[in-house]
Coordinates of C-alpha atoms and ligand atoms in Angstrom, one line a residue:
X496 CA 0.0 0.0 0.0
X497 CA 1.3 3.5 -1.0
X498 CA 0.2 6.8 0.5
X499 CA 0.9 10.4 -0.4
X500 CA 1.5 12.5 2.7
X501 CA 1.1 16.3 2.8
X502 CA 2.4 18.5 5.7
X503 CA 1.6 22.3 6.0
X504 CA 0.9 22.9 9.7
X505 CA 3.8 25.2 10.4
X506 CA 6.7 26.6 8.4
X507 CA 7.6 23.5 6.3
X508 CA 5.8 22.6 3.1
X509 CA 6.3 18.9 2.6
X510 CA 5.0 16.0 0.4
X511 CA 6.2 12.4 0.4
X512 CA 5.2 9.0 -0.8
X513 CA 5.6 6.1 1.6
X514 CA 4.9 2.4 1.0
X515 CA 4.0 -0.1 3.7
X516 CA 5.1 -3.6 2.8
X517 CA 3.0 -6.6 3.7
X518 CA 5.1 -7.3 6.8
X519 CA 4.3 -3.9 8.1
X520 CA 7.7 -2.2 7.5
X521 CA 7.9 1.0 5.6
X522 CA 9.9 2.4 2.7
X523 CA 10.1 6.1 1.8
X524 CA 9.8 6.4 -2.0
X525 CA 10.1 10.2 -2.0
X526 CA 10.3 12.9 0.7
X527 CA 10.2 16.5 -0.5
X528 CA 10.5 19.5 1.9
X529 CA 10.6 23.2 1.3
X530 CA 11.5 25.1 4.4
X531 CA 10.2 28.7 4.8
X532 CA 12.9 29.6 7.2
X533 CA 14.2 32.4 5.0
X534 CA 10.7 34.0 4.7
X535 CA 10.3 34.1 8.5
X536 CA 13.9 34.8 9.6
X537 CA 13.6 38.5 9.7
X538 CA 10.7 38.2 12.2
X539 CA 12.5 35.8 14.5
X540 CA 9.6 33.4 14.4
X541 CA 6.8 32.0 12.1
X542 CA 4.4 34.6 10.8
X543 CA 1.1 32.7 10.2
X544 CA -0.1 34.7 7.2
X545 CA 3.3 34.5 5.4
X546 CA 3.4 30.8 6.1
X547 CA -0.1 30.1 4.6
X548 CA 0.7 32.1 1.4
X549 CA 4.1 30.3 1.0
X550 CA 2.4 26.9 1.3
X551 CA -0.1 27.8 -1.4
X552 CA 2.7 28.9 -3.7
X553 CA 4.8 25.7 -3.6
X554 CA 2.5 22.8 -2.6
X555 CA 1.3 21.8 -6.0
X556 CA 4.8 21.7 -7.6
X557 CA 6.1 19.9 -4.5
X558 CA 3.5 17.1 -4.9
X559 CA 4.4 16.8 -8.6
X560 CA 8.1 16.5 -7.5
X561 CA 7.2 13.8 -4.9
X562 CA 5.6 11.7 -7.7
X563 CA 8.5 12.3 -10.0
X564 CA 11.1 11.3 -7.5
X565 CA 9.1 8.2 -6.6
X566 CA 8.7 7.4 -10.3
X567 CA 4.9 7.0 -9.9
X568 CA 1.7 8.3 -11.5
X569 CA -1.1 9.6 -9.4
X570 CA -3.1 6.4 -10.0
X571 CA -0.3 4.3 -8.5
X572 CA -1.0 5.4 -4.9
X573 CA -3.7 3.9 -2.7
X574 CA -4.7 6.9 -0.6
X575 CA -3.9 10.5 0.3
X576 CA -3.1 11.7 3.8
X577 CA -2.8 15.3 4.9
X578 CA -2.1 16.9 8.3
X579 CA -5.5 18.3 9.5
X580 CA -4.0 19.9 12.6
X581 CA -2.9 20.9 15.2
X582 CA -1.2 23.9 13.7
X583 CA -1.6 27.3 12.2
X584 CA -5.0 27.3 10.7
X585 CA -4.2 29.0 7.4
X586 CA -1.5 26.5 6.6
X587 CA -3.5 23.5 7.7
X588 CA -6.3 24.5 5.4
X589 CA -3.9 24.7 2.4
X590 CA -2.6 21.2 2.9
X591 CA -6.0 19.7 3.9
X592 CA -7.8 21.2 0.8
X593 CA -5.0 20.1 -1.5
X594 CA -5.1 16.6 -0.1
X595 CA -8.9 16.3 -0.4
X596 CA -8.8 17.8 -3.9
X597 CA -6.2 15.3 -5.0
X598 CA -8.0 12.4 -3.4
X599 CA -11.3 13.4 -5.1
X600 CA -9.7 13.8 -8.5
X601 CA -7.7 10.6 -8.3
X602 CA -10.7 8.7 -6.7
X603 CA -8.6 7.6 -3.7
X604 CA -9.6 7.6 -0.1
X605 CA -8.5 10.6 2.1
X606 CA -7.0 10.3 5.6
X607 CA -7.0 13.4 7.9
X608 CA -3.8 12.9 10.0
X609 CA -3.1 14.4 13.4
X610 CA 0.4 16.0 13.1
X611 CA 1.3 15.0 16.6
X612 CA 0.3 11.4 15.9
X613 CA 2.6 11.5 12.9
X614 CA 5.5 12.6 15.0
X615 CA 4.6 9.9 17.6
X616 CA 4.5 7.0 15.0
X617 CA 7.3 7.9 12.7
X618 CA 9.8 5.9 14.7
X619 CA 7.9 2.8 13.5
X620 CA 8.7 3.7 9.9
X621 CA 12.5 3.6 10.6
X622 CA 12.8 0.9 13.2
X623 CA 10.8 -2.1 14.5
X624 CA 9.3 -0.5 17.5
X625 CA 6.5 -2.3 19.2
X626 CA 3.8 -0.7 21.4
X627 CA 3.8 0.4 24.2
X628 CA 6.6 2.9 24.2
X629 CA 7.5 6.1 26.0
X630 CA 7.7 9.1 23.7
X631 CA 9.3 12.5 24.2
X632 CA 7.7 14.8 21.6
X633 CA 9.5 18.1 21.6
X634 CA 9.3 20.7 18.9
X635 CA 8.8 24.5 18.5
X636 CA 5.1 24.3 19.4
X637 CA 4.9 21.2 21.6
X638 CA 6.6 19.5 24.5
X639 CA 4.9 16.4 25.9
X640 CA 5.8 13.0 27.2
X641 CA 3.3 10.3 26.1
X642 CA 2.7 6.7 26.6
X643 CA 2.1 5.4 23.1
X644 CA 0.0 2.3 23.6
X645 CA -1.2 1.8 20.1
X646 CA -2.4 3.7 17.0
X647 CA -4.9 6.2 18.3
X648 CA -4.2 5.2 22.0
X649 CA -2.1 7.8 23.7
X650 CA -1.8 8.8 27.3
X651 CA -0.2 12.1 28.2
X652 CA 2.2 11.8 31.1
X653 CA 3.6 15.3 31.1
X654 CA 3.6 18.5 29.2
X655 CA 5.1 22.0 29.4
X656 CA 3.3 24.5 31.4
X657 CA 4.7 27.4 29.4
X658 CA 7.2 27.4 26.6
X659 CA 7.9 24.4 24.4
X660 CA 11.6 23.3 24.4
X661 CA 12.2 24.4 20.8
X662 CA 10.5 27.7 21.6
X663 CA 13.0 28.2 24.5
X664 CA 15.9 27.4 22.2
X665 CA 14.5 29.9 19.6
X666 CA 14.1 32.7 22.2
X667 CA 17.5 32.1 23.7
X668 CA 19.0 32.3 20.2
X669 CA 17.2 35.6 19.6
X670 CA 18.4 37.2 22.8
X671 CA 22.0 36.2 22.0
X672 CA 21.8 37.5 18.4
X673 CA 21.9 34.0 16.8
X674 CA 19.8 33.1 13.7
X675 CA 16.4 31.5 13.6
X676 CA 15.6 28.7 14.1
X677 CA 17.5 28.8 17.3
X678 CA 17.9 25.1 18.1
X679 CA 20.6 24.3 15.6
X680 CA 22.3 27.7 16.2
X681 CA 22.4 27.3 20.0
X682 CA 23.6 23.7 19.6
X683 CA 26.4 24.7 17.2
X684 CA 27.5 27.6 19.5
X685 CA 27.4 25.3 22.6
X686 CA 29.9 23.0 21.0
X687 CA 32.7 25.4 21.8
X688 CA 31.3 26.5 25.1
X689 CA 31.8 25.7 28.8
X690 CA 28.5 24.3 30.2
X691 CA 29.8 24.8 33.8
X692 CA 30.5 28.6 33.5
X693 CA 27.0 29.9 34.2
X694 CA 24.9 28.3 36.9
X695 CA 21.4 28.2 35.4
X696 CA 18.2 26.8 37.1
X697 CA 16.8 23.3 36.3
X698 CA 13.0 24.1 36.6
X699 CA 10.8 21.1 37.7
X700 CA 13.7 18.8 38.5
X701 CA 12.8 16.4 41.2
X702 CA 9.0 17.0 40.9
X703 CA 6.9 13.8 41.0
X704 CA 4.9 14.7 37.9
X705 CA 6.5 14.7 34.4
X706 CA 5.7 18.3 33.4
X707 CA 8.1 20.9 32.1
X708 CA 8.5 24.6 32.6
X709 CA 11.0 26.5 30.5
X710 CA 10.2 30.1 31.0
X711 CA 12.2 30.6 34.2
X712 CA 15.3 29.1 32.6
X713 CA 14.8 31.4 29.6
X714 CA 14.5 34.4 31.9
X715 CA 17.5 33.3 33.9
X716 CA 19.5 33.0 30.7
X717 CA 18.5 36.5 29.7
X718 CA 19.4 38.0 33.0
X719 CA 22.8 36.2 33.0
X720 CA 23.4 37.5 29.4
X721 CA 22.6 41.0 30.5
X722 CA 25.0 40.8 33.4
X723 CA 27.8 39.5 31.1
X724 CA 27.2 42.1 28.4
X725 CA 28.9 43.1 26.2
X726 CA 29.0 39.5 25.0
X727 CA 32.0 38.2 23.2
X728 CA 31.9 35.0 21.1
X729 CA 33.2 33.0 24.0
X730 CA 30.5 34.3 26.3
X731 CA 27.8 33.4 23.8
X732 CA 29.2 29.9 23.5
X733 CA 29.4 29.5 27.3
X734 CA 25.8 30.8 27.7
X735 CA 24.5 28.4 25.0
X736 CA 26.4 25.5 26.5
X737 CA 25.1 26.3 30.0
X738 CA 21.5 26.7 28.8
X739 CA 21.7 23.4 26.8
X740 CA 23.1 21.6 29.8
X741 CA 20.2 22.8 31.9
X742 CA 17.7 21.6 29.3
X743 CA 19.4 18.2 29.0
X744 CA 19.3 17.7 32.8
X745 CA 15.6 18.6 32.9
X746 CA 14.8 16.4 30.0
X747 CA 16.5 13.3 31.5
X748 CA 14.9 14.0 34.9
X749 CA 11.4 14.4 33.4
X750 CA 11.8 11.2 31.3
X751 CA 12.9 9.3 34.4
X752 CA 9.8 10.3 36.3
X753 CA 7.6 9.6 33.2
X754 CA 9.1 6.1 32.9
X755 CA 7.9 5.5 36.5
X756 CA 4.4 6.8 35.7
X757 CA 4.3 4.7 32.6
X758 CA 5.1 1.5 34.5
X759 CA 2.2 2.2 36.9
X760 CA -0.4 2.9 34.1
X761 CA 0.7 1.0 31.0
X762 CA 3.1 -1.8 32.1
X763 CA 6.6 -1.9 31.0
X764 CA 7.8 0.2 28.0
X765 CA 9.4 -1.6 25.1
X766 CA 11.5 1.4 24.0
X767 CA 12.0 5.1 24.5
X768 CA 11.4 7.2 21.4
X769 CA 12.2 10.8 20.7
X770 CA 10.5 12.9 18.0
X771 CA 10.0 16.5 17.0
X772 CA 12.6 19.1 15.9
X773 CA 14.3 19.2 19.3
X774 CA 15.0 15.4 19.0
X775 CA 17.6 16.3 16.5
X776 CA 19.7 17.9 19.2
X777 CA 22.9 15.9 19.7
X778 CA 23.4 16.6 23.4
X779 CA 19.8 15.6 24.2
X780 CA 20.1 12.4 22.1
X781 CA 23.4 11.5 23.8
X782 CA 22.0 12.1 27.3
X783 CA 18.9 10.1 26.6
X784 CA 21.0 7.3 25.1
X785 CA 22.9 7.1 28.4
X786 CA 19.6 7.1 30.4
X787 CA 18.2 4.4 28.2
X788 CA 21.3 2.2 28.6
X789 CA 20.9 2.5 32.4
X790 CA 17.1 1.7 32.1
X791 CA 17.9 -1.3 29.9
X792 CA 15.7 0.0 27.1
X793 CA 16.5 0.8 23.4
X794 CA 16.4 4.4 22.4
X795 CA 14.8 5.0 19.0
X796 CA 15.8 8.4 17.6
X797 CA 14.6 8.8 14.0
X798 CA 17.2 10.6 11.8
X799 CA 16.9 14.4 12.2
X800 CA 15.3 14.8 8.8
X801 CA 12.3 12.7 10.1
X802 CA 12.3 14.5 13.5
X803 CA 11.6 17.9 12.0
X804 CA 8.3 18.4 10.1
X805 CA 8.1 16.2 7.0
X806 CA 5.6 14.6 4.7
X807 CA 6.9 11.0 5.2
X808 CA 5.6 11.0 8.8
X809 CA 2.2 12.1 7.6
X810 CA 2.0 9.4 4.9
X811 CA 3.2 6.8 7.5
X812 CA 0.5 7.8 10.1
X813 CA -2.0 7.5 7.2
X814 CA -0.7 4.0 6.5
X815 CA -0.8 3.0 10.1
X816 CA -4.5 4.0 10.3
X817 CA -5.5 2.5 7.0
X818 CA -3.9 -0.8 8.1
X819 CA -6.4 -1.0 10.9
X820 CA -9.5 -0.1 9.0
X821 CA -10.7 1.6 5.8
X822 CA -11.0 5.4 6.2
X823 CA -12.4 8.2 4.0
X824 CA -12.2 11.5 5.9
X825 CA -13.3 13.8 3.2
X826 CA -15.5 15.7 5.7
X827 CA -12.7 16.1 8.2
X828 CA -12.3 19.7 9.5
X829 CA -9.0 21.7 9.9
X830 CA -8.2 21.8 13.6
X831 CA -5.9 24.4 15.2
X832 CA -6.0 22.3 18.4
X833 CA -6.2 18.5 18.4
X834 CA -4.9 16.9 21.6
X835 CA -3.7 13.3 21.2
X836 CA -4.9 12.3 24.7
X837 CA -8.5 13.5 24.8
X838 CA -8.8 12.5 28.5
X839 CA -5.9 14.9 29.5
X840 CA -6.8 18.4 30.3
X841 CA -5.8 21.0 27.8
X842 CA -2.1 21.2 27.7
X843 CA -1.0 23.6 30.4
X844 CA 0.3 26.0 27.8
X845 CA -2.8 25.7 25.7
X846 CA -0.8 24.6 22.7
X847 CA -1.6 20.9 22.3
Ligands
LIG562 O1 9.2 19.7 14.7 P1 9.7 21.0 14.2 O2 10.4 21.0 12.9 O3 8.5 22.0 13.9 C1 7.5 22.2 14.8 O4 6.4 21.5 14.7 O5 7.6 23.1 15.7 O6 10.5 21.7 15.3 C2 11.1 22.9 15.1 C3 11.7 23.3 16.5 C4 12.3 24.7 16.5 O7 11.9 25.4 17.7 C5 13.8 24.5 16.5 O8 14.6 25.5 17.1 C6 13.9 23.2 17.2 O9 12.8 22.4 16.8 N1 15.2 22.5 16.9 C7 16.1 22.2 17.8 C8 17.2 21.7 17.0 N2 16.8 21.6 15.7 C9 15.6 22.1 15.7 N3 16.2 22.5 19.1 C10 17.4 22.1 19.7 N4 18.4 21.6 19.1 C11 18.4 21.3 17.8 N5 19.5 20.8 17.1
LIG563 ZN1 6.0 19.2 14.2

């Protein structure tokens, strides 16, 4: 079975074709992404209206490119999947309508995919990961820890009460004069820095719940930067390294607590999985690899290209759903909010 996946919820326009083999493994036939980073860089963050217009401009040609790279004609796929949320509503509408239109014209079923579910399941496209697993989903808009118990069966164990981790990286980069998006810039600067030079707080560490709070750390970083001004390259490197070290400590502590909560509610985890743009951070990956080794669990970290927003994860989530039952979601609405765990209260930061 082959599915076209379309992603337009934030600042990446993406289209991919993924095949699921009879044994349930996946193969990416094409995976096209156009990043809008340059269009938003001057504003230091994503401007929703600019994002929606940029999606409209490139999506059609990107879908054509995805078919070209896969060497397939439109009739050679079995379904179309598009992210129907959560995300910026203008962009979501662009991808959702394009997907529905394509599905109608090609007379294929349409699957409305939850963008967070796509992040949550993409590990199964690249590795044989069985349910249930513990997932850290950390991007620019979301930071949650989930028990992934099956397709459509998610239990939220923790979430951020204020900023998402990626958002905190972006804001720290901005205050230090580093480019957007901040995550890769802060990580690169941190490589030459001394993580022990500035003592920054580790918010929530030691708490019995698995929630996060990043805004106090962000403010502490800003105050420390102001005290150290004027900042030389070395100061910026040391600040980035100190900030990243604090985030790493918090992430490992929160995952340790979450693993305990997981065991109480969902039995023993088969693996620990990380996803979302922040999962491409080398320091976080290394620290979680050490934690997993201690816990005796495999760490599954998809390659960075599948951690940031992409079309392959949308196609894969569509395939995972279609494998369970036939779907045709032509009436599905665009959803700015769409929590994965409907029983959990709204995310403390209102973003999930
Ligand atoms: O998943 P994603 O591509 O888009 C969203 O759905 O938000 O994640 C983008 C976020 C940005 O905030 C970016 O700064 C962060 O992920 N990010 C990183 C790294 N690469 C991307 N954060 C820390 N370290 C990185 N290497
Ligand atoms: Zn995302």
